[in-house]
Short mmCIF file of C-alpha atoms in Angstrom, two decimals:
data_model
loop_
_atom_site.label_atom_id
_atom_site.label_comp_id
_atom_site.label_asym_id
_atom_site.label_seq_id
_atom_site.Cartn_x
_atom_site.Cartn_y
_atom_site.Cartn_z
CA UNK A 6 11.54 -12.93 0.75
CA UNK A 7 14.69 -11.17 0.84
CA UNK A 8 13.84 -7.45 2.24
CA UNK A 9 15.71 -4.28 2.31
CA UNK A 10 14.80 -1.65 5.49
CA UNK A 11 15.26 1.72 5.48
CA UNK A 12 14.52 3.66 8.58
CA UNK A 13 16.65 6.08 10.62
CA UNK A 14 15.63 5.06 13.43
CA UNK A 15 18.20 2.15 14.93
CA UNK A 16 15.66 0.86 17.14
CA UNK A 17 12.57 0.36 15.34
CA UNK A 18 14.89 -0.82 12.31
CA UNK A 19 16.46 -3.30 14.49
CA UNK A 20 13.24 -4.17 15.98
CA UNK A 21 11.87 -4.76 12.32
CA UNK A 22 14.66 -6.68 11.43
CA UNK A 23 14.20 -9.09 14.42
CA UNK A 24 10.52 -9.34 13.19
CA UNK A 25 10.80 -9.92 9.79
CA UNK A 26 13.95 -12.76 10.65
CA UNK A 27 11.64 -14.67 12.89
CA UNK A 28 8.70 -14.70 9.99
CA UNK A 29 11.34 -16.34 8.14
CA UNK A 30 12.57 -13.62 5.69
CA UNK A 31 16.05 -12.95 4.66
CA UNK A 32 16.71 -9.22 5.94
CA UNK A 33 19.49 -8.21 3.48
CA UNK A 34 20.53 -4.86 4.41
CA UNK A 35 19.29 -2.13 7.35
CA UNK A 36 20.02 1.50 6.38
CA UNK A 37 19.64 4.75 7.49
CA UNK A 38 19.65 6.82 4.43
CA UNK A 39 18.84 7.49 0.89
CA UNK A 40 21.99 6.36 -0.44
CA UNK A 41 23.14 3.54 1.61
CA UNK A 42 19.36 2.43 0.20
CA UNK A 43 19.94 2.48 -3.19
CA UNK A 44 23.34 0.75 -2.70
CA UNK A 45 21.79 -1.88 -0.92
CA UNK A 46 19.46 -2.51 -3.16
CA UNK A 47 21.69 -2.98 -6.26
CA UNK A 48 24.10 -5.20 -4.41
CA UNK A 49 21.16 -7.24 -2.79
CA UNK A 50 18.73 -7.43 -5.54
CA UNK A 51 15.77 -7.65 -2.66
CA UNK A 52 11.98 -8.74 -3.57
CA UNK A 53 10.83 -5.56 -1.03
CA UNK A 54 11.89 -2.48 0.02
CA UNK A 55 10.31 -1.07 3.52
CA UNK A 56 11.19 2.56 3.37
CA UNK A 57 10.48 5.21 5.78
CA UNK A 58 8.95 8.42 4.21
CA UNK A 59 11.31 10.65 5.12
CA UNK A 60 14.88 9.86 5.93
CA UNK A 61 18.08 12.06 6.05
CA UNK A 62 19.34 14.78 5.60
CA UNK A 63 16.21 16.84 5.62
CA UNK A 64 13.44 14.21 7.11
CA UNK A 65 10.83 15.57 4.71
CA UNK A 66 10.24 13.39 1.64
CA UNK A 67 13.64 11.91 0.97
CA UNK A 68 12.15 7.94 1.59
CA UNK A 69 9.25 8.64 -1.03
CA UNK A 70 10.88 10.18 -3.66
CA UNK A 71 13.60 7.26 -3.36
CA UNK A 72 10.56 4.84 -3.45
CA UNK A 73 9.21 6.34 -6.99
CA UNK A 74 12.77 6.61 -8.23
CA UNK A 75 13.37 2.67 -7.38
CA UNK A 76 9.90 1.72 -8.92
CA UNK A 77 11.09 3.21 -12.12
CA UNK A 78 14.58 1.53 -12.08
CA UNK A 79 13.45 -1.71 -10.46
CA UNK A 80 9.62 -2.16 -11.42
CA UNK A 81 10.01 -5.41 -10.09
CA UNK A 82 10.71 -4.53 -6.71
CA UNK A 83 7.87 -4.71 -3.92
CA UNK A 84 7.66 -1.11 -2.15
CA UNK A 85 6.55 -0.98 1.63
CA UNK A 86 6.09 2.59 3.07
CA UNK A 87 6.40 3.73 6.62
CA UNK A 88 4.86 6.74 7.84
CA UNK A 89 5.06 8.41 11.01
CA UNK A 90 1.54 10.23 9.78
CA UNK A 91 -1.44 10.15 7.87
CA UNK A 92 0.44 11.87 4.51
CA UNK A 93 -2.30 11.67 2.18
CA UNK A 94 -0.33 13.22 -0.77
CA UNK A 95 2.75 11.03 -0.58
CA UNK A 96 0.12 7.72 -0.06
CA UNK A 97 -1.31 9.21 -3.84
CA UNK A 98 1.71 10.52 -4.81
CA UNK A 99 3.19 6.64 -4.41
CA UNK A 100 -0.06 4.89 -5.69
CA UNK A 101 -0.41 7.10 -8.68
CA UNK A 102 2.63 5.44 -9.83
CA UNK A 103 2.36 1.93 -8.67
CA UNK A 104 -0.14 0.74 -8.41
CA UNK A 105 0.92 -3.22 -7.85
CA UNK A 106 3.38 -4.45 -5.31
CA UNK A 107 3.37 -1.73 -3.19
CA UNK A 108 2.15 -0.67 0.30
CA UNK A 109 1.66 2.78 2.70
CA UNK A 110 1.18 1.92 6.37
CA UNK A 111 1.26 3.89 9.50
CA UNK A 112 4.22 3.07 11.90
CA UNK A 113 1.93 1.88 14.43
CA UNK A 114 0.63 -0.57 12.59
CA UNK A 115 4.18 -2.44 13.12
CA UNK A 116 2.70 -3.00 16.58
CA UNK A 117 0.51 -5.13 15.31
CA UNK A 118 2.87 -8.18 14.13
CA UNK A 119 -0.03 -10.28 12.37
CA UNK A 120 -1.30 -7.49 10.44
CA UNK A 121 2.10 -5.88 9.65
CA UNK A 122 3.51 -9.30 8.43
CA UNK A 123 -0.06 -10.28 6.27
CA UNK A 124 0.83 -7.10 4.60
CA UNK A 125 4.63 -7.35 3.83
CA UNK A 126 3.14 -11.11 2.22
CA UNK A 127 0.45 -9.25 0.08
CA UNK A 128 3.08 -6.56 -1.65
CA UNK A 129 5.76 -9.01 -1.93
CA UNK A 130 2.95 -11.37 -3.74
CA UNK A 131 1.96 -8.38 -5.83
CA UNK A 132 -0.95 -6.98 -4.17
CA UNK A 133 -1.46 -3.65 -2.14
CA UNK A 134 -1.48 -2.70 1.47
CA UNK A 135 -3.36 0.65 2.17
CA UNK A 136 -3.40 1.49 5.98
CA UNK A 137 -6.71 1.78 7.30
CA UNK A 138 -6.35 5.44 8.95
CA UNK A 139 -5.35 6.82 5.41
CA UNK A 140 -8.29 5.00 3.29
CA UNK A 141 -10.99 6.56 6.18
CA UNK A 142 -9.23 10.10 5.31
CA UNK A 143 -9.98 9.59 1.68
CA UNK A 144 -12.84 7.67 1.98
CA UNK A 145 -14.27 10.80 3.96
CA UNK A 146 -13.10 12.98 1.48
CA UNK A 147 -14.24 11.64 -1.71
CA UNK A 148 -17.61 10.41 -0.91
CA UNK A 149 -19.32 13.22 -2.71
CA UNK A 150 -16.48 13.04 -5.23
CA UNK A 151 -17.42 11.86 -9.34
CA UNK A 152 -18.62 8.38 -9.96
CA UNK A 153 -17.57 7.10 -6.09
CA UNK A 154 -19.82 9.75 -4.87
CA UNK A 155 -23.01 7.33 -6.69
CA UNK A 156 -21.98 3.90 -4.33
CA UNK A 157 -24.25 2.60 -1.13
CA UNK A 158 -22.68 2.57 2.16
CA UNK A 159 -21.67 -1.22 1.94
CA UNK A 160 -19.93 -0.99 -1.37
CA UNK A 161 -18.24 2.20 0.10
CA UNK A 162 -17.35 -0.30 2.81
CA UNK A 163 -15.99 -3.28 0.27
CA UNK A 164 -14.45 -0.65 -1.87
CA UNK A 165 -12.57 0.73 1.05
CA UNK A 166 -11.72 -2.89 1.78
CA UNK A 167 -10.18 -3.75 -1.49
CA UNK A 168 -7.78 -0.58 -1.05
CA UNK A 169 -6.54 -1.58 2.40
CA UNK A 170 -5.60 -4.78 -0.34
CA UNK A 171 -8.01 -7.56 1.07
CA UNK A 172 -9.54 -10.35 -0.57
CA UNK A 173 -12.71 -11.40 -0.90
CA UNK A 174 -12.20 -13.76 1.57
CA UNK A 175 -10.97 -11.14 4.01
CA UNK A 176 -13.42 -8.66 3.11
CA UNK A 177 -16.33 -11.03 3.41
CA UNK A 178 -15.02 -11.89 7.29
CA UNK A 179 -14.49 -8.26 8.16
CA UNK A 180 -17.99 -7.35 7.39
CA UNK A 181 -19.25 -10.75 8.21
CA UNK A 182 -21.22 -11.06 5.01
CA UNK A 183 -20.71 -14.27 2.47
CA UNK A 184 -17.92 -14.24 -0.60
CA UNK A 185 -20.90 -13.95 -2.56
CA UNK A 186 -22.37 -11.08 -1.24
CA UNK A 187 -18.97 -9.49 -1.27
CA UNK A 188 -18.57 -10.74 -5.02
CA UNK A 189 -22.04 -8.88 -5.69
CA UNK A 190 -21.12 -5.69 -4.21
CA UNK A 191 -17.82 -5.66 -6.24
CA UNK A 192 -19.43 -5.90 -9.23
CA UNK A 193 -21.81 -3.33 -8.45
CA UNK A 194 -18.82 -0.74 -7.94
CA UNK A 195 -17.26 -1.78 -11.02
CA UNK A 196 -20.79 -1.00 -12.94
CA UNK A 197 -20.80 1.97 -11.14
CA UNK A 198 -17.31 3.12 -11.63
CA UNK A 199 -17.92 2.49 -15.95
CA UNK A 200 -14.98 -0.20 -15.15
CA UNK A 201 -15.71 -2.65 -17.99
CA UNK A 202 -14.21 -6.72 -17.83
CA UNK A 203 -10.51 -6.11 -18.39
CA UNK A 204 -9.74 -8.76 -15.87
CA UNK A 205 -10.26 -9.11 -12.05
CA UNK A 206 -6.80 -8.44 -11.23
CA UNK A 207 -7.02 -5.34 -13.07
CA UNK A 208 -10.48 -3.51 -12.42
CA UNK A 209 -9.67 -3.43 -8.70
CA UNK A 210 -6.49 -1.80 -9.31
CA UNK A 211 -8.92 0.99 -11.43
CA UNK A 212 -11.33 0.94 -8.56
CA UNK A 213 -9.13 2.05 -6.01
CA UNK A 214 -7.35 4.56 -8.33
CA UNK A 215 -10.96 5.85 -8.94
CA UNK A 216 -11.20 5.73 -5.00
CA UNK A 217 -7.94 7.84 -4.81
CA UNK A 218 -9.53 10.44 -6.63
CA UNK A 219 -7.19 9.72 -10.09
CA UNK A 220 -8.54 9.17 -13.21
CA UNK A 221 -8.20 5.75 -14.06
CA UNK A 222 -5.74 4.82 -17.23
CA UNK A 223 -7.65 4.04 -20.20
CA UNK A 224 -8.92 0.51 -20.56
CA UNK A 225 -6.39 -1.60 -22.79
#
């Protein structure tokens, strides 16, 4: 893929660079601000954008707001977002917008090169990459919360799962249960969730929304 980074910080922008160049990606541009983003990205026409939440001048939420602004003018561009923090609001903020090709992961997760690199793959494919220290936030919060507030432990678990953007696959080896099982549970939370069959693809993107705490968008 042909990425964009913005991050202020020289050092763990380089250091991304160097990671991202040795998984084979073409690193087009490495910026430090808000506009030097968006000029990258129209003269480099990138397939994802890793963005830092906030960025100069005022290192508040400079890097989201440029995220939702690029989704809107380039809905075809993958969005990865860095965050120092857990920043629930700018994770729901960002996923109550896009809710395809796009990612919110703690900073220390880039420690992790397997995991950060599987997720760059799934949001440049299309999918989403929720870190797993913001979904236990919400998760913990929203339990008791509408329809989610009605699902068993497991398909808490799966459900949880699916907005950290696994697959079945995955899902089924992290809780060491069979796809089947996995498959099982899913369609439990979709029965439980009122999420009739609009398509795979599309009733886990309602599921997580639901998850989130956002009312899903009316069934097409």
């Amino acid at each position: 893929m042909r990425i964009v980074i913005a991050e202020d910080s020289v050092l763990l922008r380089e250091g991304l660079r160097r990671l991202l160049s040795d998984a084979g990606h073409e690193v087009a541009a490495g910026v430090g601000d808000v506009p030097a983003l968006l000029r990258a990205v129209h003269e480099t026409a990138p397939d994802l954008a890793i963005i830092d939440v906030r960025l100069p001048p005022a290192q508040t939420d400079e890097g989201i707001r440029a995220a939702l602004g690029l989704h809107r003018s380039h809905p075809a561009l993958a969005l990865l977002i860095l965050s120092q923090y857990v920043e629930e609001t700018y994770a729901a903020q960002l996923l109550s917008e896009a809710t395809e090709r796009v990612g919110y992961l703690l900073k220390e997760r880039v420690a992790d090169v397997s995991e950060f690199l599987d997720a760059v793959q799934r949001v440049g494919e299309g999918g989403t990459a929720l870190d797993p220290e913001v979904v236990a936030q919400l998760l913990a919060r929203r339990r008791a919360v509408g329809r989610v507030g009605g699902l068993t432990p497991r398909e808490r678990e799966v459900l949880g799962l699916m907005a950290e953007g696994h697959s079945n696959a995955a899902i089924a080896g992290r809780l060491v249960i069979t796809e089947g099982a996995v498959e099982k549970h899913i369609s439990n939370v979709f029965a439980k969730l009122g999420l009739s069959d609009s398509g795979e693809r599309h009733r886990r993107v309602l599921a997580v929304l639901a998850y989130l705490g956002r009312r899903p968008p009316p069934l097409s």
